[in-house]
């Protein structure tokens, strides 16, 4: 009989654009996925930047996905479930209605986490698989993880391995910029005008300036990008005919290729984006805003590293493992510790 201690847990990541579920067994030997990630684009954050309220149709789309997740969880009972809500829910004045309905349908109340906690969990998820992705040839620390969501973008840097362990957060900041927020706030034309793009860039750079006051991004040894925007940009940069999770996860993309891809996607019409199967249909109208944020972040971090250290940082690592993995791994570890 095995004496290995483990628990089965589930995590739900409810973001501004999508909602995701994962069920996994977490034990002393790590995490083993039991039910692969299920993702539904629900656009919960539709117009929240403007109205500060959830739209009725956005709530209905989200509830349908939650009911689907409830069916999956009935088939795969878990020891613990955590429902994490992020940027859109933080901003919505009618969030209590949403929280009550989620509790009624799932039996757990949403945990509306601050941006710093979102950053910590994203960092945990992204760095937990580096040995799987790279083996013993780990990329250089410190690791900076960028989680580019629909409503917010988290920037978090870990330790250098000397003063602070490489898998521990040294500094983090959450910026109120993302694919949905920038698209709804600035990129209103199809395709966006140069004036709209310039206004969005100014907005994004103000937030990056604020983040740099808290996060020493110039220390970055390896940049890791997570979220649907980043993985989509990577898929396009790789020339994939359709989205391939295995090809994208762990892919190293040069800044030059990434920025040209971002510029191309940003200036496409929505009809042109529909010709790219790599782009999820639910991202067609907001991926331009995400591409612009990613382009700005890459350029600003690359410049910061060069200006402060004279080193050249000209590529990033793509990760399919971010906030959701962090939610599940953290919940599993805490559940085990409580037993």
Tab-separated table of C-alpha atoms in Angstrom:
chain	number	residue	atom	x	y	z
A	1	UNK	CA	0.000	0.000	0.000
A	2	UNK	CA	1.294	3.457	-0.949
A	3	UNK	CA	1.859	5.914	1.877
A	4	UNK	CA	2.105	8.926	-0.479
A	5	UNK	CA	-0.137	11.724	0.763
A	6	UNK	CA	-2.235	13.500	-1.850
A	7	UNK	CA	-5.540	15.290	-2.323
A	8	UNK	CA	-7.779	15.976	-5.290
A	9	UNK	CA	-8.656	19.642	-5.669
A	10	UNK	CA	-10.208	21.914	-8.258
A	11	UNK	CA	-9.609	25.523	-9.161
A	12	UNK	CA	-11.688	27.983	-11.137
A	13	UNK	CA	-10.106	31.107	-12.584
A	14	UNK	CA	-12.839	33.623	-13.401
A	15	UNK	CA	-11.278	36.467	-15.342
A	16	UNK	CA	-12.492	39.405	-17.373
A	17	UNK	CA	-12.674	37.525	-20.668
A	18	UNK	CA	-12.654	33.815	-19.845
A	19	UNK	CA	-13.408	31.335	-17.094
A	20	UNK	CA	-11.393	28.145	-16.619
A	21	UNK	CA	-11.641	24.960	-14.563
A	22	UNK	CA	-8.967	22.417	-13.692
A	23	UNK	CA	-9.106	19.341	-11.460
A	24	UNK	CA	-5.823	17.861	-10.255
A	25	UNK	CA	-4.287	15.627	-7.643
A	26	UNK	CA	-1.667	17.424	-5.564
A	27	UNK	CA	0.773	15.459	-3.434
A	28	UNK	CA	4.258	15.519	-2.056
A	29	UNK	CA	5.569	14.610	-5.519
A	30	UNK	CA	3.851	17.475	-7.285
A	31	UNK	CA	0.653	17.967	-9.262
A	32	UNK	CA	-1.075	15.541	-11.626
A	33	UNK	CA	-3.913	16.876	-13.779
A	34	UNK	CA	-7.063	14.745	-13.559
A	35	UNK	CA	-9.396	16.814	-15.733
A	36	UNK	CA	-7.620	18.922	-18.381
A	37	UNK	CA	-8.288	22.648	-18.367
A	38	UNK	CA	-11.722	23.594	-19.579
A	39	UNK	CA	-11.939	27.162	-20.868
A	40	UNK	CA	-14.984	29.164	-21.881
A	41	UNK	CA	-14.882	32.718	-23.197
A	42	UNK	CA	-17.728	34.477	-21.376
A	43	UNK	CA	-16.639	38.143	-21.407
A	44	UNK	CA	-17.766	38.699	-17.824
A	45	UNK	CA	-16.033	42.070	-17.913
A	46	UNK	CA	-18.107	43.359	-20.831
A	47	UNK	CA	-18.395	47.175	-20.383
A	48	UNK	CA	-17.321	46.980	-16.724
A	49	UNK	CA	-14.565	49.541	-17.377
A	50	UNK	CA	-17.289	51.984	-18.478
A	51	UNK	CA	-20.316	51.089	-16.323
A	52	UNK	CA	-18.634	49.513	-13.252
A	53	UNK	CA	-21.375	46.875	-13.345
A	54	UNK	CA	-21.764	43.369	-14.732
A	55	UNK	CA	-24.058	43.303	-17.766
A	56	UNK	CA	-27.014	40.921	-17.531
A	57	UNK	CA	-26.025	38.988	-20.655
A	58	UNK	CA	-22.427	38.680	-19.405
A	59	UNK	CA	-23.706	37.171	-16.165
A	60	UNK	CA	-25.891	34.704	-18.048
A	61	UNK	CA	-22.971	33.543	-20.198
A	62	UNK	CA	-20.878	33.062	-17.084
A	63	UNK	CA	-23.609	31.181	-15.238
A	64	UNK	CA	-23.945	28.748	-18.160
A	65	UNK	CA	-20.237	27.984	-17.935
A	66	UNK	CA	-20.444	27.607	-14.148
A	67	UNK	CA	-23.314	25.127	-14.526
A	68	UNK	CA	-21.154	23.150	-16.953
A	69	UNK	CA	-18.307	23.159	-14.434
A	70	UNK	CA	-20.707	22.008	-11.704
A	71	UNK	CA	-21.585	18.965	-13.836
A	72	UNK	CA	-17.891	18.136	-14.246
A	73	UNK	CA	-17.286	18.448	-10.512
A	74	UNK	CA	-20.181	16.102	-9.750
A	75	UNK	CA	-18.455	13.517	-11.931
A	76	UNK	CA	-15.080	14.207	-10.318
A	77	UNK	CA	-15.591	14.885	-6.582
A	78	UNK	CA	-12.831	16.895	-4.948
A	79	UNK	CA	-11.506	17.464	-1.443
A	80	UNK	CA	-11.462	21.227	-1.936
A	81	UNK	CA	-12.600	23.789	-4.508
A	82	UNK	CA	-11.465	27.388	-4.866
A	83	UNK	CA	-13.245	29.863	-7.134
A	84	UNK	CA	-10.983	32.850	-7.797
A	85	UNK	CA	-12.361	36.026	-9.362
A	86	UNK	CA	-10.074	38.775	-10.579
A	87	UNK	CA	-10.129	42.178	-12.282
A	88	UNK	CA	-13.716	42.480	-13.563
A	89	UNK	CA	-15.196	41.300	-10.279
A	90	UNK	CA	-12.953	43.645	-8.293
A	91	UNK	CA	-14.378	46.554	-10.309
A	92	UNK	CA	-18.073	45.603	-10.459
A	93	UNK	CA	-20.441	47.369	-8.072
A	94	UNK	CA	-23.019	44.557	-8.381
A	95	UNK	CA	-20.536	41.813	-7.591
A	96	UNK	CA	-22.500	40.619	-4.536
A	97	UNK	CA	-25.286	39.430	-6.819
A	98	UNK	CA	-22.712	37.455	-8.795
A	99	UNK	CA	-21.088	36.029	-5.678
A	100	UNK	CA	-24.459	34.904	-4.291
A	101	UNK	CA	-25.380	33.161	-7.537
A	102	UNK	CA	-22.037	31.377	-7.811
A	103	UNK	CA	-22.374	30.125	-4.233
A	104	UNK	CA	-25.858	28.838	-4.996
A	105	UNK	CA	-24.700	26.945	-8.076
A	106	UNK	CA	-21.316	25.645	-6.871
A	107	UNK	CA	-21.506	25.643	-3.090
A	108	UNK	CA	-18.459	27.920	-2.716
A	109	UNK	CA	-18.288	31.680	-2.612
A	110	UNK	CA	-15.957	33.425	-5.060
A	111	UNK	CA	-12.671	34.562	-3.601
A	112	UNK	CA	-12.176	38.025	-5.095
A	113	UNK	CA	-8.431	38.352	-4.806
A	114	UNK	CA	-6.322	41.526	-5.019
A	115	UNK	CA	-3.922	41.984	-7.885
A	116	UNK	CA	-0.879	41.172	-5.747
A	117	UNK	CA	-2.338	37.760	-4.849
A	118	UNK	CA	-3.176	37.175	-8.510
A	119	UNK	CA	0.453	37.944	-9.338
A	120	UNK	CA	1.760	35.546	-6.669
A	121	UNK	CA	-0.387	32.678	-7.907
A	122	UNK	CA	0.505	33.335	-11.558
A	123	UNK	CA	4.182	33.297	-10.643
A	124	UNK	CA	3.743	30.030	-8.738
A	125	UNK	CA	1.984	28.408	-11.679
A	126	UNK	CA	4.497	29.560	-14.292
A	127	UNK	CA	7.656	28.708	-12.344
A	128	UNK	CA	6.382	25.350	-11.058
A	129	UNK	CA	6.839	23.742	-14.492
A	130	UNK	CA	10.232	25.149	-15.497
A	131	UNK	CA	11.984	21.857	-14.697
A	132	UNK	CA	9.437	20.040	-16.883
A	133	UNK	CA	9.933	22.504	-19.728
A	134	UNK	CA	13.732	22.853	-19.579
A	135	UNK	CA	15.074	19.959	-17.519
A	136	UNK	CA	18.361	20.707	-15.797
A	137	UNK	CA	19.163	23.535	-18.221
A	138	UNK	CA	17.028	26.116	-16.476
A	139	UNK	CA	16.973	29.619	-17.936
A	140	UNK	CA	18.688	32.320	-15.896
A	141	UNK	CA	17.003	33.877	-12.852
A	142	UNK	CA	15.468	36.144	-11.721
A	143	UNK	CA	12.233	35.185	-13.449
A	144	UNK	CA	9.752	37.901	-14.327
A	145	UNK	CA	6.236	36.643	-15.038
A	146	UNK	CA	3.736	38.763	-16.970
A	147	UNK	CA	0.120	37.617	-16.730
A	148	UNK	CA	-1.734	39.619	-19.373
A	149	UNK	CA	-5.450	39.298	-18.715
A	150	UNK	CA	-8.590	40.928	-19.987
A	151	UNK	CA	-8.846	43.596	-17.304
A	152	UNK	CA	-5.479	43.624	-15.565
A	153	UNK	CA	-1.865	42.688	-16.215
A	154	UNK	CA	0.320	41.396	-13.402
A	155	UNK	CA	4.090	41.946	-13.324
A	156	UNK	CA	5.969	39.866	-10.770
A	157	UNK	CA	9.651	39.121	-10.290
A	158	UNK	CA	11.165	36.371	-8.181
A	159	UNK	CA	14.402	36.031	-6.334
A	160	UNK	CA	17.922	35.798	-7.733
A	161	UNK	CA	18.691	32.514	-5.971
A	162	UNK	CA	21.098	34.183	-3.550
A	163	UNK	CA	19.218	36.594	-1.344
A	164	UNK	CA	15.791	35.234	-2.258
A	165	UNK	CA	14.941	31.803	-3.674
A	166	UNK	CA	14.178	31.856	-7.401
A	167	UNK	CA	10.703	30.460	-6.783
A	168	UNK	CA	9.773	33.141	-4.245
A	169	UNK	CA	8.148	36.438	-5.177
A	170	UNK	CA	10.406	39.437	-4.585
A	171	UNK	CA	8.065	42.153	-5.916
A	172	UNK	CA	4.728	42.319	-7.712
A	173	UNK	CA	2.319	44.875	-9.120
A	174	UNK	CA	-1.059	44.676	-10.840
A	175	UNK	CA	-1.754	47.128	-13.663
A	176	UNK	CA	-5.317	47.990	-14.717
A	177	UNK	CA	-4.591	47.324	-18.376
A	178	UNK	CA	-5.624	44.298	-20.402
A	179	UNK	CA	-7.033	43.108	-23.694
A	180	UNK	CA	-10.683	43.876	-22.945
A	181	UNK	CA	-10.064	47.090	-21.020
A	182	UNK	CA	-7.783	48.616	-23.689
A	183	UNK	CA	-10.023	47.513	-26.561
A	184	UNK	CA	-13.180	48.933	-24.988
A	185	UNK	CA	-11.479	52.102	-23.774
A	186	UNK	CA	-9.416	53.045	-26.829
A	187	UNK	CA	-9.492	50.727	-29.869
A	188	UNK	CA	-13.018	51.416	-31.032
A	189	UNK	CA	-12.518	51.510	-34.814
A	190	UNK	CA	-12.088	48.469	-37.064
A	191	UNK	CA	-9.161	48.510	-37.600
A	192	UNK	CA	-8.073	50.958	-34.886
A	193	UNK	CA	-6.874	54.366	-36.008
A	194	UNK	CA	-3.364	55.632	-35.332
A	195	UNK	CA	-4.779	58.181	-32.893
A	196	UNK	CA	-6.598	55.440	-30.954
A	197	UNK	CA	-3.411	53.376	-30.836
A	198	UNK	CA	-1.345	56.341	-29.660
A	199	UNK	CA	-3.822	57.091	-26.863
A	200	UNK	CA	-3.767	53.438	-25.781
A	201	UNK	CA	0.045	53.354	-25.796
A	202	UNK	CA	0.171	56.456	-23.581
A	203	UNK	CA	-2.305	54.821	-21.176
A	204	UNK	CA	-0.340	51.562	-21.103
A	205	UNK	CA	2.986	53.295	-20.564
A	206	UNK	CA	1.631	55.244	-17.589
A	207	UNK	CA	0.740	51.951	-15.930
A	208	UNK	CA	4.100	50.390	-16.774
A	209	UNK	CA	5.833	53.437	-15.269
A	210	UNK	CA	3.888	52.823	-12.061
A	211	UNK	CA	4.737	49.114	-12.110
A	212	UNK	CA	8.451	49.855	-12.547
A	213	UNK	CA	8.361	51.889	-9.340
A	214	UNK	CA	7.419	48.694	-7.465
A	215	UNK	CA	9.001	45.939	-9.550
A	216	UNK	CA	12.711	46.062	-10.516
A	217	UNK	CA	12.049	44.609	-13.958
A	218	UNK	CA	15.562	45.647	-15.042
A	219	UNK	CA	16.856	42.690	-13.025
A	220	UNK	CA	14.979	40.213	-15.248
A	221	UNK	CA	17.035	37.184	-16.239
A	222	UNK	CA	14.188	35.370	-17.988
A	223	UNK	CA	10.832	36.812	-19.011
A	224	UNK	CA	7.859	34.432	-18.908
A	225	UNK	CA	4.545	35.342	-20.514
A	226	UNK	CA	1.274	33.672	-19.584
A	227	UNK	CA	-2.405	34.123	-20.557
A	228	UNK	CA	-4.460	33.765	-23.712
A	229	UNK	CA	-3.069	36.875	-25.373
A	230	UNK	CA	0.544	35.771	-24.971
A	231	UNK	CA	-0.062	32.176	-26.042
A	232	UNK	CA	-2.055	33.376	-29.046
A	233	UNK	CA	0.711	35.761	-30.116
A	234	UNK	CA	3.193	32.917	-29.764
A	235	UNK	CA	1.048	30.601	-31.875
A	236	UNK	CA	0.886	33.197	-34.653
A	237	UNK	CA	4.628	33.927	-34.403
A	238	UNK	CA	5.310	30.191	-34.755
A	239	UNK	CA	3.171	30.088	-37.892
A	240	UNK	CA	0.778	27.494	-36.512
A	241	UNK	CA	-2.203	26.656	-38.732
A	242	UNK	CA	-4.274	25.900	-35.645
A	243	UNK	CA	-3.657	26.270	-31.948
A	244	UNK	CA	-1.304	23.610	-30.542
A	245	UNK	CA	-0.847	23.770	-26.781
A	246	UNK	CA	2.205	21.497	-26.803
A	247	UNK	CA	3.964	23.558	-29.463
A	248	UNK	CA	3.265	26.820	-27.638
A	249	UNK	CA	4.105	25.770	-24.081
A	250	UNK	CA	7.765	26.489	-23.372
A	251	UNK	CA	8.361	28.112	-26.767
A	252	UNK	CA	11.016	30.833	-26.766
A	253	UNK	CA	10.114	33.778	-28.987
A	254	UNK	CA	12.384	36.654	-29.935
A	255	UNK	CA	11.181	40.163	-29.201
A	256	UNK	CA	11.539	41.175	-32.860
A	257	UNK	CA	9.249	38.373	-34.051
A	258	UNK	CA	6.849	38.993	-31.183
A	259	UNK	CA	6.562	42.725	-31.783
A	260	UNK	CA	6.022	42.332	-35.533
A	261	UNK	CA	3.311	39.768	-34.768
A	262	UNK	CA	1.668	42.125	-32.289
A	263	UNK	CA	1.714	44.979	-34.784
A	264	UNK	CA	0.202	42.774	-37.474
A	265	UNK	CA	-2.628	41.563	-35.238
A	266	UNK	CA	-3.285	45.047	-33.854
A	267	UNK	CA	-3.795	46.561	-37.306
A	268	UNK	CA	-5.941	43.727	-38.705
A	269	UNK	CA	-9.673	44.096	-39.155
A	270	UNK	CA	-11.845	41.693	-37.195
A	271	UNK	CA	-12.691	39.921	-40.443
A	272	UNK	CA	-8.989	39.381	-41.112
A	273	UNK	CA	-8.458	37.981	-37.612
A	274	UNK	CA	-11.199	35.427	-38.241
A	275	UNK	CA	-8.994	33.951	-40.963
A	276	UNK	CA	-6.516	32.842	-38.273
A	277	UNK	CA	-7.712	29.625	-36.572
A	278	UNK	CA	-5.026	30.193	-33.909
A	279	UNK	CA	-7.113	33.090	-32.569
A	280	UNK	CA	-10.014	31.852	-30.447
A	281	UNK	CA	-13.316	33.258	-31.772
A	282	UNK	CA	-14.005	34.781	-28.361
A	283	UNK	CA	-10.834	36.875	-28.614
A	284	UNK	CA	-11.355	38.268	-32.118
A	285	UNK	CA	-12.568	41.699	-30.996
A	286	UNK	CA	-10.154	42.197	-28.077
A	287	UNK	CA	-6.923	40.497	-29.110
A	288	UNK	CA	-5.679	43.770	-30.618
A	289	UNK	CA	-5.751	45.433	-27.209
A	290	UNK	CA	-3.860	42.508	-25.724
A	291	UNK	CA	-1.309	42.556	-28.534
A	292	UNK	CA	-0.656	46.249	-27.913
A	293	UNK	CA	-0.148	45.720	-24.176
A	294	UNK	CA	2.239	42.827	-24.846
A	295	UNK	CA	4.186	44.852	-27.404
A	296	UNK	CA	4.621	47.732	-24.940
A	297	UNK	CA	5.611	45.435	-22.063
A	298	UNK	CA	8.265	43.650	-24.147
A	299	UNK	CA	9.818	46.888	-25.361
A	300	UNK	CA	9.779	48.556	-21.950
A	301	UNK	CA	11.312	45.589	-20.095
A	302	UNK	CA	13.930	45.060	-22.805
A	303	UNK	CA	14.887	48.738	-22.632
A	304	UNK	CA	15.018	48.671	-18.813
A	305	UNK	CA	17.365	45.674	-18.759
A	306	UNK	CA	19.661	47.269	-21.353
A	307	UNK	CA	19.708	50.698	-19.710
A	308	UNK	CA	20.403	49.414	-16.183
A	309	UNK	CA	22.715	46.461	-16.843
A	310	UNK	CA	23.884	46.687	-20.474
A	311	UNK	CA	22.645	43.126	-20.868
A	312	UNK	CA	20.510	42.145	-23.842
A	313	UNK	CA	17.112	40.584	-23.092
A	314	UNK	CA	15.566	39.820	-26.453
A	315	UNK	CA	13.279	36.823	-25.988
A	316	UNK	CA	10.562	35.477	-23.721
A	317	UNK	CA	9.367	32.039	-22.656
A	318	UNK	CA	5.728	31.217	-23.325
A	319	UNK	CA	3.882	29.305	-20.620
A	320	UNK	CA	0.500	27.629	-20.631
A	321	UNK	CA	0.806	27.478	-16.838
A	322	UNK	CA	-0.243	30.565	-14.940
A	323	UNK	CA	-2.942	31.643	-12.543
A	324	UNK	CA	-5.088	28.499	-12.788
A	325	UNK	CA	-2.127	26.205	-12.096
A	326	UNK	CA	-1.132	28.423	-9.192
A	327	UNK	CA	-4.657	28.317	-7.737
A	328	UNK	CA	-4.771	24.513	-7.868
A	329	UNK	CA	-1.227	23.909	-6.631
A	330	UNK	CA	-1.576	26.407	-3.772
A	331	UNK	CA	-4.968	24.982	-2.740
A	332	UNK	CA	-3.632	21.422	-2.827
A	333	UNK	CA	-0.636	22.286	-0.691
A	334	UNK	CA	-2.762	24.105	1.864
A	335	UNK	CA	-5.296	21.266	1.976
A	336	UNK	CA	-2.524	18.735	2.561
A	337	UNK	CA	-0.969	20.875	5.294
A	338	UNK	CA	-4.307	21.069	7.115
A	339	UNK	CA	-4.630	17.289	7.357
